[in-house]
Amino acid sequence: MKKAITASVLLASALTSGMALAEYPTKPITMVIPYNAGGGTDVLARALQPALEKSLGQTIIVNNIPGGGGILGFTKVATAKADGYTVTIPNNVIFATEGMGNATYKSTGFDYLGNVLTEDYVVAVRADGPWQTWDELVEDMKANPGKIKFGFSGYGGSTHVASAILARNIGYEVKQIPHDGSSKAVVAAMGGHIDALMLNLGDLASGLESGKLRPLLSLGEKRMEEYPDVPTLKEEGGELLLTNWRGVAAPAGVSDEVKEAWGEALKAATSDPAFVKAIAAQGATIDYVAPGEELDQRMQGLAKEFIETAQELKQ
């Protein structure tokens, strides 16, 4: 009789435990954005928010924690409890900062819950500046080493590493100027405090739409649909191809149930008509990849490329 009671208790406990996991999420989820409001990552988070709330059945709290080129916000997530209630939207910056030795986390300290977007790196200049084409800007940068003020988002971050890779690939020298977040870099360029900058197309949206910035070059594989007159670096004779990604990640160690819930939610969100329309306006490409082996292998490949390049830059 005692054994029967014990078995019943264990069975009830197991069922209760299973029900608890299956019920995820049971409370609001905090999505940490490690940049100021208005940048590409923030815009993506707020575009995803309604569809994710519908799929997950819980409130998504978008919490902007800027600082250190994303390091402060990513650190908060990497050190949070791995229960699926604290997530973030990472990109190549987590690999770049690790390679530069600036980060207090490692890229392996995250579980990747799904890829959402792929974006090109784009070089833009002040619309009222003297450069109408990429060739004109390159000629000036080569003729006047260190004169041109070239901005990006965050020292040691994704766009810093990408900017350095481009400069080395083309053979010019500029005055590299980091900013605390993409939105501040855009404001600096529009205000004439820097001459040119490299960001992802989504991060440049406000400056381009205002007419105060002009795109000169894409580092993507093909021309941007929104700016068909802007050439790719390959068309300009370069061999470099650089793209960024944005997805959702949690602290390493979340359960399979959490991964499954986020995979299904992101799949639904990325096909939501309102989200598709919002992303089309930003010039990014929806590139959903579910959590699992394919995504993990992609992240491992990007990590290797960016970490090794960043390590070379700091030498």
XYZ file of C-alpha atoms in Angstrom:
315
model
C 0.000 0.000 0.000
C 2.839 2.316 0.932
C 4.539 1.610 -2.425
C 1.315 2.349 -4.261
C 0.927 5.687 -2.480
C 4.538 6.590 -3.201
C 4.088 5.734 -6.876
C 0.956 7.856 -7.021
C 2.760 10.799 -5.433
C 5.655 10.491 -7.881
C 3.275 10.273 -10.817
C 1.343 13.328 -9.653
C 4.609 15.211 -9.166
C 5.802 14.304 -12.647
C 2.503 15.354 -14.183
C 2.554 18.634 -12.293
C 6.116 19.284 -13.411
C 5.241 18.517 -17.016
C 2.235 20.794 -16.877
C 4.360 23.621 -15.511
C 6.824 23.300 -18.370
C 4.058 23.045 -20.942
C 2.489 26.221 -19.594
C 5.511 28.407 -20.418
C 5.266 31.318 -20.356
C 3.205 32.033 -17.250
C 4.340 35.626 -16.698
C 5.615 38.648 -18.691
C 8.902 38.285 -20.577
C 11.574 40.984 -20.572
C 13.310 41.611 -23.882
C 16.506 43.537 -23.216
C 17.578 45.875 -26.023
C 21.213 46.864 -25.372
C 20.915 50.122 -27.310
C 18.991 53.383 -27.183
C 15.470 53.628 -28.536
C 15.184 54.327 -32.250
C 17.961 52.090 -33.535
C 17.490 49.050 -35.754
C 17.408 46.550 -32.888
C 14.869 48.609 -30.967
C 12.692 49.002 -34.068
C 12.835 45.235 -34.641
C 11.857 44.482 -31.052
C 8.826 46.741 -31.196
C 7.794 45.351 -34.579
C 7.981 41.809 -33.184
C 6.286 42.662 -29.893
C 2.572 42.447 -30.914
C 2.957 39.176 -32.838
C 5.051 37.571 -30.099
C 2.556 38.566 -27.425
C -0.205 36.990 -29.495
C 1.747 33.746 -29.975
C 3.164 33.437 -26.462
C 0.076 34.743 -24.672
C 2.126 37.017 -22.428
C 3.290 40.616 -22.333
C 6.717 41.342 -23.840
C 8.409 44.152 -21.905
C 10.976 45.930 -24.095
C 13.720 47.258 -21.827
C 16.415 49.496 -23.346
C 19.753 49.170 -21.500
C 22.336 51.036 -23.626
C 26.009 51.298 -22.845
C 29.355 49.906 -23.886
C 28.285 49.296 -27.465
C 25.757 46.718 -26.301
C 27.919 45.083 -23.640
C 25.859 46.236 -20.645
C 22.585 44.882 -21.988
C 24.016 41.615 -23.267
C 25.784 41.057 -19.951
C 22.489 41.470 -18.100
C 20.939 38.745 -20.223
C 23.925 36.378 -20.145
C 23.922 36.491 -16.335
C 20.143 36.234 -15.914
C 18.312 33.092 -14.819
C 17.968 30.633 -17.704
C 14.207 30.285 -17.425
C 13.125 31.951 -20.666
C 11.846 35.139 -19.038
C 14.826 37.304 -20.005
C 15.828 37.425 -23.671
C 17.598 39.777 -26.044
C 18.103 40.488 -29.739
C 21.772 39.840 -30.534
C 23.772 40.221 -33.729
C 27.407 40.013 -34.838
C 28.369 42.411 -32.059
C 28.444 39.638 -29.456
C 31.168 37.917 -31.467
C 33.061 41.130 -32.200
C 33.153 42.279 -28.574
C 34.301 38.844 -27.458
C 37.141 38.937 -29.973
C 38.152 42.449 -28.925
C 38.290 41.324 -25.309
C 35.741 43.949 -24.229
C 32.862 41.653 -23.315
C 32.142 40.177 -19.908
C 30.365 37.258 -21.612
C 31.089 34.705 -24.323
C 28.944 33.954 -27.329
C 28.563 30.427 -25.929
C 26.818 31.975 -22.926
C 23.607 32.304 -24.948
C 21.031 29.881 -26.313
C 19.844 31.016 -29.740
C 16.057 30.807 -29.961
C 15.685 31.722 -33.624
C 17.093 33.931 -36.360
C 14.790 36.666 -37.638
C 16.600 38.955 -40.081
C 19.628 39.269 -42.301
C 20.878 42.767 -43.118
C 23.593 44.305 -45.266
C 26.222 46.633 -43.902
C 25.869 50.002 -45.653
C 28.162 53.029 -45.931
C 26.388 56.391 -45.911
C 27.466 60.039 -45.922
C 25.937 63.426 -45.184
C 23.590 64.270 -48.020
C 25.032 67.788 -48.210
C 28.612 66.532 -48.190
C 30.994 66.614 -51.143
C 30.753 62.899 -52.060
C 28.162 61.690 -54.531
C 29.631 58.229 -55.088
C 31.664 55.593 -53.253
C 34.569 56.136 -55.655
C 34.674 59.837 -54.736
C 34.730 59.034 -51.021
C 37.452 56.388 -51.434
C 39.575 58.778 -53.487
C 39.318 61.427 -50.760
C 40.059 58.929 -47.962
C 43.142 57.640 -49.767
C 44.379 61.123 -50.679
C 43.887 62.452 -47.131
C 44.707 59.673 -44.618
C 43.033 60.213 -41.242
C 41.077 63.288 -42.383
C 37.629 61.807 -42.947
C 35.609 61.189 -39.766
C 34.078 57.733 -40.125
C 31.507 56.695 -37.531
C 29.990 53.446 -36.362
C 28.066 52.021 -33.411
C 30.150 51.006 -30.411
C 33.886 50.548 -29.985
C 34.782 46.921 -30.598
C 31.307 46.172 -31.891
C 30.016 44.659 -35.106
C 30.147 47.835 -37.201
C 33.565 48.746 -35.774
C 34.995 45.411 -36.887
C 33.178 45.635 -40.238
C 34.479 49.202 -40.772
C 38.027 48.120 -40.020
C 37.713 45.125 -42.350
C 36.486 47.404 -45.149
C 39.268 49.949 -44.605
C 41.897 47.228 -44.681
C 40.313 45.598 -47.733
C 40.218 48.852 -49.738
C 43.394 50.385 -48.329
C 42.378 53.711 -46.795
C 42.814 55.367 -43.405
C 40.137 57.388 -41.615
C 39.485 58.764 -38.153
C 37.295 56.038 -36.666
C 34.705 57.451 -34.235
C 32.557 55.110 -32.095
C 29.117 56.029 -30.769
C 27.008 54.561 -28.007
C 24.361 53.037 -30.217
C 23.378 53.345 -33.861
C 20.818 56.092 -33.293
C 23.515 58.371 -31.864
C 25.787 57.635 -34.812
C 22.989 58.608 -37.202
C 22.328 61.846 -35.309
C 26.046 62.673 -35.379
C 26.172 62.137 -39.143
C 23.034 64.176 -39.801
C 24.439 66.978 -37.641
C 27.721 67.056 -39.527
C 29.838 65.844 -36.610
C 31.096 62.935 -38.725
C 31.452 62.677 -42.490
C 30.515 59.049 -43.127
C 29.384 56.002 -41.197
C 28.778 52.296 -41.500
C 25.662 50.695 -40.062
C 23.060 48.153 -41.068
C 20.387 49.482 -43.387
C 17.717 49.300 -40.686
C 19.848 51.421 -38.357
C 20.261 54.052 -41.075
C 16.529 54.242 -41.829
C 15.764 57.499 -39.990
C 18.665 59.353 -41.575
C 17.956 58.073 -45.069
C 14.227 58.717 -44.865
C 14.859 62.272 -43.638
C 16.998 62.943 -46.679
C 19.946 64.019 -44.523
C 21.990 60.918 -45.297
C 22.900 59.374 -48.642
C 23.773 55.658 -49.039
C 26.888 55.093 -51.150
C 27.698 51.409 -50.846
C 26.291 48.060 -49.742
C 28.483 45.215 -48.570
C 25.748 42.708 -49.347
C 25.546 40.175 -52.146
C 23.124 42.150 -54.304
C 21.752 45.672 -54.601
C 19.155 46.819 -52.103
C 15.589 46.897 -53.420
C 14.919 50.210 -51.668
C 18.039 51.832 -53.129
C 18.641 50.168 -56.505
C 21.124 52.855 -57.587
C 23.495 52.030 -54.728
C 26.206 49.578 -55.868
C 27.582 46.653 -53.929
C 31.259 46.479 -53.047
C 31.632 43.520 -55.410
C 30.367 45.716 -58.256
C 32.990 48.269 -57.283
C 35.749 45.703 -57.631
C 35.988 44.538 -54.017
C 35.886 40.928 -52.898
C 34.429 41.513 -49.441
C 30.914 40.329 -48.547
C 29.583 41.224 -45.085
C 26.094 40.796 -43.670
C 24.632 41.016 -40.180
C 21.865 39.008 -38.520
C 19.365 39.635 -35.773
C 17.555 36.965 -33.798
C 16.454 36.188 -30.256
C 18.668 34.668 -27.575
C 18.373 33.719 -23.915
C 20.926 32.816 -21.243
C 22.489 29.433 -21.991
C 20.665 26.529 -20.361
C 17.000 27.195 -21.124
C 14.770 24.135 -21.439
C 13.713 22.480 -24.675
C 10.158 23.636 -23.916
C 11.312 27.262 -23.913
C 13.173 26.785 -27.196
C 10.155 25.131 -28.776
C 7.807 27.887 -27.604
C 10.068 30.620 -28.975
C 10.663 28.758 -32.218
C 6.932 28.528 -32.859
C 6.332 32.129 -31.765
C 9.077 33.531 -34.003
C 7.912 31.454 -36.954
C 4.418 32.904 -36.559
C 5.727 36.432 -35.950
C 7.954 36.493 -39.019
C 4.997 35.624 -41.245
C 2.638 38.109 -39.571
C 1.494 40.659 -42.223
C 2.051 43.668 -39.955
C 5.592 42.524 -39.128
C 6.409 41.780 -42.762
C 5.252 45.272 -43.727
C 7.278 46.912 -40.935
C 10.457 45.048 -41.884
C 10.023 45.795 -45.577
C 10.036 49.482 -44.674
C 13.383 48.979 -42.892
C 15.032 47.331 -45.872
C 15.955 44.121 -44.047
C 15.360 40.563 -45.249
C 13.281 38.184 -43.142
C 15.401 35.087 -42.636
C 13.705 32.851 -40.075
C 15.750 29.916 -38.832
C 14.355 27.741 -36.043
C 16.373 26.908 -32.930
C 18.414 23.771 -33.459
C 21.449 22.397 -35.241
C 21.227 24.567 -38.363
C 21.065 27.790 -36.346
C 23.766 26.668 -33.930
C 26.127 25.862 -36.807
C 25.466 29.241 -38.398
C 26.243 30.999 -35.135
C 29.435 28.982 -34.681
C 30.619 29.959 -38.160
C 29.920 33.660 -37.631
C 31.516 33.552 -34.204
C 34.723 32.116 -35.624
C 34.929 34.723 -38.403
C 34.213 37.783 -36.265
C 36.140 36.710 -33.166
C 39.268 35.928 -35.173
C 39.041 39.195 -37.142
C 38.500 41.247 -33.989
C 41.469 39.571 -32.318
C 43.636 40.540 -35.265
C 42.466 44.155 -35.098
C 43.431 44.624 -31.462
C 46.983 43.343 -31.970
